[in-house]
XYZ file of C-alpha atoms in Angstrom:
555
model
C 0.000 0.000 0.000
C 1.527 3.496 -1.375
C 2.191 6.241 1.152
C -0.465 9.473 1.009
C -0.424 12.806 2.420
C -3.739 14.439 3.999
C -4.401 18.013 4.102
C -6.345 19.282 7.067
C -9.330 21.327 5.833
C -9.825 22.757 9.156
C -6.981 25.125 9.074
C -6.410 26.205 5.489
C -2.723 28.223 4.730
C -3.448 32.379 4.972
C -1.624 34.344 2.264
C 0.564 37.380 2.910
C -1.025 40.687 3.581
C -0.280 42.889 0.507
C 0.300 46.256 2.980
C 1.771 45.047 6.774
C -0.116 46.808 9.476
C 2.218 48.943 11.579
C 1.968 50.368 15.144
C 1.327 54.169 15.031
C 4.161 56.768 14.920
C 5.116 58.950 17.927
C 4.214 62.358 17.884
C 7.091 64.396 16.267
C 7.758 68.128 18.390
C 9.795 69.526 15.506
C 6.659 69.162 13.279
C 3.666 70.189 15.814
C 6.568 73.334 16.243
C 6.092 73.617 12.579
C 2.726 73.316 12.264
C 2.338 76.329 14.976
C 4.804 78.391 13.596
C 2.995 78.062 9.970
C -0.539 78.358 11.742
C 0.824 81.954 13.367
C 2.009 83.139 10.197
C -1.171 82.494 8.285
C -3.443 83.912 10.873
C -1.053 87.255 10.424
C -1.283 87.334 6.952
C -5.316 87.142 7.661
C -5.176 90.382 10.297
C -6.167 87.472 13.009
C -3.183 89.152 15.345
C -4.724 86.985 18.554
C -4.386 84.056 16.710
C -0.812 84.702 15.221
C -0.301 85.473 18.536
C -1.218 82.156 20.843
C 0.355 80.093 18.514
C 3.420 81.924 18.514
C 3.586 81.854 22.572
C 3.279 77.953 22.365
C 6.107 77.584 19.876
C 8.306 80.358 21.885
C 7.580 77.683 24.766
C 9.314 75.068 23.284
C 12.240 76.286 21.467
C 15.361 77.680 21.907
C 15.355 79.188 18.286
C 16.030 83.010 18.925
C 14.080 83.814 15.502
C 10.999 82.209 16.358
C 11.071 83.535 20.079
C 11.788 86.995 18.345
C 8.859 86.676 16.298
C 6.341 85.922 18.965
C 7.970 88.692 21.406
C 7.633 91.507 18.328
C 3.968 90.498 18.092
C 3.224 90.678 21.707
C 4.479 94.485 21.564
C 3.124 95.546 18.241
C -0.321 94.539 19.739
C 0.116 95.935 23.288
C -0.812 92.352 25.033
C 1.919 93.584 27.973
C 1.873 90.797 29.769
C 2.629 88.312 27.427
C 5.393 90.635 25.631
C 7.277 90.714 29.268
C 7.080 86.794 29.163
C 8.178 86.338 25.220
C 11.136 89.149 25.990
C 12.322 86.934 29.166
C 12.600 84.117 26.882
C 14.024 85.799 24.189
C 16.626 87.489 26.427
C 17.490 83.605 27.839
C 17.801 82.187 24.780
C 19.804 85.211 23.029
C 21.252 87.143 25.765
C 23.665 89.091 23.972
C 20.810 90.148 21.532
C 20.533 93.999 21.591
C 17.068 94.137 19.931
C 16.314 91.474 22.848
C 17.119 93.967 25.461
C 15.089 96.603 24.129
C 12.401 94.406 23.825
C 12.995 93.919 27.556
C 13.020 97.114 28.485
C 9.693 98.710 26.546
C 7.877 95.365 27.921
C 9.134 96.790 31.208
C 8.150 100.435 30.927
C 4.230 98.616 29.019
C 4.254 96.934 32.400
C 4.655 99.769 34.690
C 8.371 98.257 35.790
C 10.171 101.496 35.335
C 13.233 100.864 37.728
C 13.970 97.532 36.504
C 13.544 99.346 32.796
C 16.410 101.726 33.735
C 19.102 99.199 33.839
C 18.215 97.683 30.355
C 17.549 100.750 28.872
C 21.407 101.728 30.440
C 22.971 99.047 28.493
C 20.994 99.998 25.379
C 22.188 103.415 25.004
C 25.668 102.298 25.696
C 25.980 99.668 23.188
C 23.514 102.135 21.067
C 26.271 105.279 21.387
C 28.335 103.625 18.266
C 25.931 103.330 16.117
C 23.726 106.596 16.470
C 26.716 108.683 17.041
C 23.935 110.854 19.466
C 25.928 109.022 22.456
C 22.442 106.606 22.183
C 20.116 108.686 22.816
C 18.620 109.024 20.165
C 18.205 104.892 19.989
C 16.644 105.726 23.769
C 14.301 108.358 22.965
C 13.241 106.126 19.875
C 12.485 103.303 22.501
C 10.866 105.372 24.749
C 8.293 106.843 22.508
C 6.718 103.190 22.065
C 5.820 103.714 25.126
C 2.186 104.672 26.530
C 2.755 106.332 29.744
C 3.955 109.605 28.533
C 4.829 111.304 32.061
C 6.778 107.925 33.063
C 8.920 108.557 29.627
C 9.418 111.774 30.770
C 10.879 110.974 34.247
C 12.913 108.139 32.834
C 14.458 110.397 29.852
C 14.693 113.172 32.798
C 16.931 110.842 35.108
C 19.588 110.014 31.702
C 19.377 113.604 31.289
C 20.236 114.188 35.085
C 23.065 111.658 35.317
C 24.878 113.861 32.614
C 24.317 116.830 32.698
C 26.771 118.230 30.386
C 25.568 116.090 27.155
C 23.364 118.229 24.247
C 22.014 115.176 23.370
C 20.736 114.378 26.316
C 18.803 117.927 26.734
C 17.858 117.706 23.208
C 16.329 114.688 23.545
C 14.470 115.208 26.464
C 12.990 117.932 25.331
C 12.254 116.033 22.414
C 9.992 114.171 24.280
C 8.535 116.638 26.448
C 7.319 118.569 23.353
C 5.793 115.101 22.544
C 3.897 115.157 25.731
C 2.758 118.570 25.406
C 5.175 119.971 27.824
C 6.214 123.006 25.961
C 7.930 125.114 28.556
C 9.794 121.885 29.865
C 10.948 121.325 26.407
C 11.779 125.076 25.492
C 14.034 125.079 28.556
C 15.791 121.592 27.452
C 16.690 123.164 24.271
C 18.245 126.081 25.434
C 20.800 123.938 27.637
C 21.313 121.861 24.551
C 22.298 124.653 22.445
C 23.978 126.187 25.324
C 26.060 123.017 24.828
C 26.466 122.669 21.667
C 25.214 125.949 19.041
C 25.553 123.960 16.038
C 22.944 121.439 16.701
C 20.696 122.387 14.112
C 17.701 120.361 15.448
C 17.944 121.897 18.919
C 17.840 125.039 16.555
C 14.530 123.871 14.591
C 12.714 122.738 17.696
C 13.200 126.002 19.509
C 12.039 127.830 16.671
C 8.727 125.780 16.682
C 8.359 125.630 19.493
C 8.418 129.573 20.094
C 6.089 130.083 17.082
C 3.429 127.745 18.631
C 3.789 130.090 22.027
C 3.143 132.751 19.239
C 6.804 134.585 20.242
C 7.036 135.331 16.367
C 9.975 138.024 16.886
C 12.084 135.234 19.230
C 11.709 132.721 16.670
C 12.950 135.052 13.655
C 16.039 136.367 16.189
C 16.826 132.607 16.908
C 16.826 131.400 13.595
C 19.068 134.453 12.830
C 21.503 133.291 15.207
C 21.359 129.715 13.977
C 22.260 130.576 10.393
C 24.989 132.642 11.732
C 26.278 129.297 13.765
C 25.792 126.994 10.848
C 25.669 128.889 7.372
C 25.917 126.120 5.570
C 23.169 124.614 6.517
C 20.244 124.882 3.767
C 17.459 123.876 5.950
C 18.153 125.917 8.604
C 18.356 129.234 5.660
C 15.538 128.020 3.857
C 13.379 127.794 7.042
C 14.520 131.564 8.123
C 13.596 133.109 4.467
C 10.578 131.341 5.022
C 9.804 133.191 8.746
C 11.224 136.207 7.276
C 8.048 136.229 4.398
C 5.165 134.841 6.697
C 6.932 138.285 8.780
C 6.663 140.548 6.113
C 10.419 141.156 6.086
C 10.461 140.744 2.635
C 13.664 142.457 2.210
C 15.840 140.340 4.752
C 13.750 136.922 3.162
C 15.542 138.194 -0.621
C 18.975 138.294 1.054
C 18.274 135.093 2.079
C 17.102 133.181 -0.935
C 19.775 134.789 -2.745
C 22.455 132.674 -0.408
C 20.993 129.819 -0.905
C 21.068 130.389 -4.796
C 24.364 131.080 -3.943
C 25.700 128.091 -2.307
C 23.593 125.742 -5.074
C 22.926 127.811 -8.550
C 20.484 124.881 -9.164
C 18.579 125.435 -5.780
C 15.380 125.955 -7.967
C 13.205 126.620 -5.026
C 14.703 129.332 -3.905
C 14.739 130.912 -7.210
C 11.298 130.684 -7.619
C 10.745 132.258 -4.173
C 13.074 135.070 -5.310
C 10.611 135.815 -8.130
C 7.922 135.639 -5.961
C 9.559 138.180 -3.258
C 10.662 140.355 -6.445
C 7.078 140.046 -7.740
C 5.607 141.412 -4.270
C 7.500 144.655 -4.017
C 6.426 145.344 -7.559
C 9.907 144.775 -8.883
C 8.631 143.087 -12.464
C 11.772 143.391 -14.502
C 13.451 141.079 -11.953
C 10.598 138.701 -10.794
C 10.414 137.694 -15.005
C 14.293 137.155 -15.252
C 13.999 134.731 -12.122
C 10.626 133.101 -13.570
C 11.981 133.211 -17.210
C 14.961 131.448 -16.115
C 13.018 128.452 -14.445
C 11.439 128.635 -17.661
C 15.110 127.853 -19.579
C 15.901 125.046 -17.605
C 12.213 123.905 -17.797
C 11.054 123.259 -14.077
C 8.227 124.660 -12.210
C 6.952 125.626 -15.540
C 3.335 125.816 -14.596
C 4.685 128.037 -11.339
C 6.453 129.959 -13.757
C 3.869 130.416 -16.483
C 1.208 131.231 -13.756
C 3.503 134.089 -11.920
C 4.508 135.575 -15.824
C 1.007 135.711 -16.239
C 0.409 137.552 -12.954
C 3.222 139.864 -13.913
C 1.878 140.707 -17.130
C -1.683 141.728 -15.475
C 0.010 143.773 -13.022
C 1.515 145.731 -15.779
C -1.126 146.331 -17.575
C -0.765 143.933 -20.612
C -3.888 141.055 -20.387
C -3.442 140.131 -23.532
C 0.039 139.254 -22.879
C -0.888 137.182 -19.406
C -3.761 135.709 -21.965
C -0.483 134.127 -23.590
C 1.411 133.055 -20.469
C -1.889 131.437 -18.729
C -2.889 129.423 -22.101
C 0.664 127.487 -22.022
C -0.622 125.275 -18.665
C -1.854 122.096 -19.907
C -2.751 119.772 -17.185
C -1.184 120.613 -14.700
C -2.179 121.456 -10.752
C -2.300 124.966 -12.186
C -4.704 124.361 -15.091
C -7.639 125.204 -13.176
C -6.335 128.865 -11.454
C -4.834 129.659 -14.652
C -8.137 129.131 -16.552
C -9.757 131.004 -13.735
C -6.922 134.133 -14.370
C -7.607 133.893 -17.819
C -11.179 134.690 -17.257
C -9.910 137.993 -15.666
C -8.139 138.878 -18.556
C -10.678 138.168 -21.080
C -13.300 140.667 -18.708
C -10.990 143.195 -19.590
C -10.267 143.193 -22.620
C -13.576 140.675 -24.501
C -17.365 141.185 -23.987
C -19.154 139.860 -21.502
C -21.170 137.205 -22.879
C -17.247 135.700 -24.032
C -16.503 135.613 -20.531
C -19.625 134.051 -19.488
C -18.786 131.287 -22.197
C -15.778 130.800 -21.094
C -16.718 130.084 -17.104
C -19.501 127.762 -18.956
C -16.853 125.749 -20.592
C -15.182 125.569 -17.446
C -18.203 124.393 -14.978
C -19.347 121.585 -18.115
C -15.611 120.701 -17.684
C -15.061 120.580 -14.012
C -18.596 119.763 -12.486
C -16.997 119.415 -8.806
C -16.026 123.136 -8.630
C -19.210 124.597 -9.997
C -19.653 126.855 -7.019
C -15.991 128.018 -7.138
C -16.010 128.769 -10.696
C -19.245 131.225 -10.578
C -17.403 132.961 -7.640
C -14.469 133.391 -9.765
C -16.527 134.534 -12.769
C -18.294 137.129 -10.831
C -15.013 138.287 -9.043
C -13.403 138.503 -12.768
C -16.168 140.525 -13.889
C -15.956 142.923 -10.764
C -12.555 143.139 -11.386
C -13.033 144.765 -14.543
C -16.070 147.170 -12.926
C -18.599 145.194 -14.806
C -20.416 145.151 -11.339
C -24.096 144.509 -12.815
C -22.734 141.395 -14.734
C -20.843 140.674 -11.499
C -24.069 140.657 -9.619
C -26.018 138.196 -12.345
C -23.593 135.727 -12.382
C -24.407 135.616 -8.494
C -28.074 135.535 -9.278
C -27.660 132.822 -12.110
C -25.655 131.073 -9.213
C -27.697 130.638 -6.481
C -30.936 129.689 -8.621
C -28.671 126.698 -9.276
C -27.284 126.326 -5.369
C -29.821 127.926 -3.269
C -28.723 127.228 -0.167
C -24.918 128.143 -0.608
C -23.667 130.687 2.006
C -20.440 131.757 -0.071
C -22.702 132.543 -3.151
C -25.038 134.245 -1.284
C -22.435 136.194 0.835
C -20.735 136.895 -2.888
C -24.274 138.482 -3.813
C -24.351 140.883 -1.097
C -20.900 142.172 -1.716
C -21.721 142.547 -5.444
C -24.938 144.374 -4.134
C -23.142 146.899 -2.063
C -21.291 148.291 -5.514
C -24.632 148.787 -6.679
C -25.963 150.528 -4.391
C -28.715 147.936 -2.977
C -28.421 147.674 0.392
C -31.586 146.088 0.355
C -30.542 142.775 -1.146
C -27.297 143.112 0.799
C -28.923 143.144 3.756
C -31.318 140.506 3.009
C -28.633 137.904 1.732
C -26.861 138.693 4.999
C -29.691 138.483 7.671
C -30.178 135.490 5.710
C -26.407 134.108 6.468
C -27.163 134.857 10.047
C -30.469 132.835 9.992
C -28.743 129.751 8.977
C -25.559 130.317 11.208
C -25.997 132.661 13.581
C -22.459 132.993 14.455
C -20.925 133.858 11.072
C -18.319 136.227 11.993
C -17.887 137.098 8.497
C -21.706 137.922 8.214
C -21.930 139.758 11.238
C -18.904 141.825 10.228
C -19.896 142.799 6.555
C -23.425 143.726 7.896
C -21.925 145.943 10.804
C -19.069 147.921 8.702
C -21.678 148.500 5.605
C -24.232 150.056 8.294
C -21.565 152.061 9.670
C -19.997 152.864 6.292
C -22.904 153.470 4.210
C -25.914 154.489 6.872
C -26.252 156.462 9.835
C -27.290 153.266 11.837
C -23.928 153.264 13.159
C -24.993 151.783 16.879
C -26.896 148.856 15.375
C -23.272 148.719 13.482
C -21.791 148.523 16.171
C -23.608 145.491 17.968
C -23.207 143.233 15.182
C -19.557 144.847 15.121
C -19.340 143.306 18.850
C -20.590 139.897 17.911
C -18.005 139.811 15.119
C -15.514 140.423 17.037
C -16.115 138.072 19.431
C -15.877 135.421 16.838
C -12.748 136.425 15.740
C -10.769 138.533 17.737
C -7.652 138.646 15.771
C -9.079 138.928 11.824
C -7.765 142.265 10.527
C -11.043 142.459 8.712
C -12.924 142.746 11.731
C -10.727 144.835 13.904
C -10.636 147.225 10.887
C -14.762 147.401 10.856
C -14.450 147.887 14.693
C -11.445 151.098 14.262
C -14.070 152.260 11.131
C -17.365 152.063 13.279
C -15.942 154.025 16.600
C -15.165 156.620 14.208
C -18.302 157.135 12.956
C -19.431 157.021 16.097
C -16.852 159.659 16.905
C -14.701 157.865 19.403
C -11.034 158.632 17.372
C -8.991 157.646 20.211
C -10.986 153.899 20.415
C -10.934 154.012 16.173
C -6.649 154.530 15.898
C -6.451 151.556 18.932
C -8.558 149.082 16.531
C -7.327 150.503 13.024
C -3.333 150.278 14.396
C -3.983 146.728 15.187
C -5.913 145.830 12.028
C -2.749 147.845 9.807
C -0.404 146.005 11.743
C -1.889 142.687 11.194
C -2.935 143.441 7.234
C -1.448 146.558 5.820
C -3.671 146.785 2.697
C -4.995 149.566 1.107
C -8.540 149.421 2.666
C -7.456 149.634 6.144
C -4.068 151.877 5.506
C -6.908 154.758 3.761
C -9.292 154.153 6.993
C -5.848 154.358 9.536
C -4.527 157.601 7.023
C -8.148 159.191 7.314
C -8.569 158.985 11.456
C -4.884 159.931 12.011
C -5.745 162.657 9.694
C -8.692 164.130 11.163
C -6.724 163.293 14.657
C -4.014 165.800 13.990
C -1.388 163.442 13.473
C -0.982 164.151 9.876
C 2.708 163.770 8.829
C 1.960 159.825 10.238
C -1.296 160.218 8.068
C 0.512 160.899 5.422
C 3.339 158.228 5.742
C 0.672 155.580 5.978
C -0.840 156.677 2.621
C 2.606 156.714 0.980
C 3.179 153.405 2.319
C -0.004 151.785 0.964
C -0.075 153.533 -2.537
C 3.251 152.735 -3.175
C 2.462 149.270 -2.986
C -1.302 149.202 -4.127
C -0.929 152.424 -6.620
C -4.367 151.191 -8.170
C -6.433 151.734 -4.950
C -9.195 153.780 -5.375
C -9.733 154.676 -1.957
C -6.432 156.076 -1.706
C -6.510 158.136 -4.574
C -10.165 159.442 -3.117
C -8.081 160.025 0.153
C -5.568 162.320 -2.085
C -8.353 164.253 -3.891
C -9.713 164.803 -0.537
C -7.137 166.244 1.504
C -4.876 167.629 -0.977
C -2.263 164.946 -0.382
């Protein structure tokens, strides 16, 4: 019998899986680090700062990478969370101690948290290791810290004790004051510059912070003397010049401002700026030949050549030639000028077209430049009243407000243009109607009360709307001028020179120079009478009221 083999059903052979089953991995920190970091970065990108934020604290937990830690600690300061910026600077400053953006972060998470002692120390070592760099000894890196900041007072005692411990440093007066003007300390900071330049007279933004800081306390002549001395101290320095010329104009020492463009043209033949203010200054004191050489010569080298077009054009006018300023105006092609050029051009063309041309033109103009309707009619009616078309002057008004009822500027336009003509009536409805709307309208309240003193003999109903002008605005020439005009009518000369001195002082024009000349006239005082009058019509020799002043007394 031949052998056999028997296979056992019951337990049949299993084949090999085709994937083996594994145990699961172990977490892995560098990629749940990863995964944190990448989660922080794409919440910052989507403006979710508290998200970026969390994330980054977990990561800064569990690393020892400075950049990360860095990250999360800059975060924590840019959005003000001060507690968690102290705790991402302490681990930044353990994990990069020698890190000088790490100590600052230290020490503004200090100052955030009220710490101000412990602050000190860092913010020691900061302007020491700073000194190098910003060659301001550091303090300029330390006054840069300290302004992040939120407790202004605490920056100021802080910045105060540096300044303290030496004494004898500009930068460290400079500085503080720096920061006192930032906190509104003015006197504090006016003081701190002084020893600073005391220290050191060439520090030219000691020099420039003074200066503002005396203009803002409205010590106009201090501000013009120190910026004299500064120039003198540093001559070189064009900022310093430019900023004096500047003072010097907005002082009406137009003179001294020419001396001082001309240096600066000096020093740099291609300082453009100041050879456009040149023409400007020449311009003013009615020196033509020389304002166009300056102009014409921006004009050669072809910049500011809208400026220079414009202030040709405004030359040409003033001599007496429109058609010549026509030419000058019409070369502006889109530019910022365009539109005042156009608007110039409509003075000329009053003068020397009819008026319907005129009234095309400002058509034209309005079709072209809907958003400065209202502008454009008052510049059409001012053209036309500039050319003693006053009627015309007056329609354009009226044409105006039947398309912009309610505007105050139009309808304060319309009583202006009504007082040429003669109706006071519509004057002094437009205006009561001003006063309706906005019953504090210092402008309003002003033109009602001079033209009742000028042109009635209501002159103590003037006089009360005078009163409430003046209350409104105590320091417009315009109103102090009405005020001087009104007490004379009223016969008080002594009260009139008081108001009229300080309106001629503020705004020597022609209108208030012949009311000053009149009063001082009548007053006895008449060689300063006279020296007034000479004053104004040299530089206003058109004035109307000052050659009615002449005929009148004989002058």
């Amino acid at each position: 019998m031949g052998c056999t083999t028997t296979v056992d059903a019951q337990a049949p052979v299993q084949p090999e899986p085709e994937f083996k089953i594994r145990p699961p991995l172990a977490s892995n920190p560098r990629a749940e680090l990863l995964y944190q970091v990448l989660t922080a970065e794409l919440a910052g990108k989507r403006d979710q700062l508290d998200v970026a934020l969390a994330n980054y604290r977990q990561a800064a937990a569990v690393t020892d990478d400075p950049k990360i830690v860095e990250r999360a600690a800059m975060l924590a300061l840019l959005v003000k969370d001060n507690s968690a910026a102290l705790e991402l600077a302490q681990r930044w400053q353990t994990v990069a101690p020698s890190n000088d953006q790490a100590r600052q972060a230290m020490a503004l998470a200090l100052l955030r948290n009220g710490r101000v002692e412990e602050a000190t120390d860092y913010l020691e070592t900061v302007r020491r290791l700073a000194a190098v760099k910003d060659k301001q000894e550091g303090y300029a890196t330390l006054a840069s810290l300290l302004t992040q900041a939120d407790d202004k007072q605490g920056v100021l005692r802080v910045m105060g004790q540096f300044r303290d411990r030496n004494a004898r440093s500009a930068f460290a007066h400079y500085y503080f004051g720096l920061l006192a003007a930032a906190s509104n300390e003015r006197d504090q900071a006016l003081a701190a510059m002084n020893l600073a330049l005391a220290r050191d007279p060439k520090m030219a933004p000691a020099h420039q912070l003074r200066v503002r800081l005396l203009l803002d306390q409205g010590k106009n002549d201090a501000a013009v003397t120190g910026l004299s001395q500064a120039v003198v101290a540093l001559p070189g320095d064009r900022n310093l010049r430019m900023n004096y010329a500047r003072l010097l104009v907005e002082t009406n020492q137009l003179e001294k401002a020419r001396r001082q463009f001309a240096a600066l043209v000096s020093q740099n033949p291609k300082d453009t700026e100041s050879l456009y203010a040149l023409g400007l200054l020449a311009a003013e004191v009615r020196q033509f030949d020389l304002a166009e050489s300056y102009f014409l010569d921006l004009v050669k080298r072809k910049v500011r050549l809208a400026d220079a077009y414009y202030e040709l054009g405004r030359i040409e006018e003033q001599r007496g030639a429109p058609a010549k300023a026509r030419e000058w105006y019409g070369r502006i092609k889109g530019e910022e000028r365009y539109l005042n050029a156009q608007m110039r051009m409509g003075v000329v063309m009053a003068k020397i077209e009819a008026i319907p041309a005129v009234t095309q033109h400002f058509d034209t103009l309005r079709r072209n430049n809907p958003q400065n309707g209202i502008s454009l009619y008052l510049a059409e009616s001012e053209a036309l009243r500039e050319a003693n078309h006053h009627q015309a002057a007056f329609d354009t008004l009226d044409r105006a407000l039947t398309v912009h009822p309610d505007d105050k500027d139009l309808r304060y336009a319309r009583a202006l243009a009504a007082e040429r003509l003669d109706r006071l009536d519509v004057l002094e409805q437009d205006l009561r109607a001003i006063l309706v709307a906005d019953p504090k309208n210092g402008q309003a309240l002003n033109a009602l009360g001079y033209t009742l003193a000028d042109r009635t003999d209501r002159h103590q109903e003037a006089l009360g709307y005078i009163e409430q002008a003046l209350a409104l605005l105590p320091e417009d020439p315009a109103v102090l001028d009405s005020m001087g005009w009104v007490q004379y009518r009223l016969g008080n000369h002594l009260k009139s020179l008081e108001f009229l001195r300080r309106a001629y002082q503020k705004n020597p024009d022609a209108e208030i120079a012949g009311h000053l000349s009149e009063v001082l006239w009548v007053s006895g005082q008449r060689d300063e009478a006279k020296r007034v009058w000479r004053a104004a019509s040299a530089k206003e020799p058109d004035s109307i009221q000052l050659r009615r002043l002449r005929e009148r007394f004989g002058w």
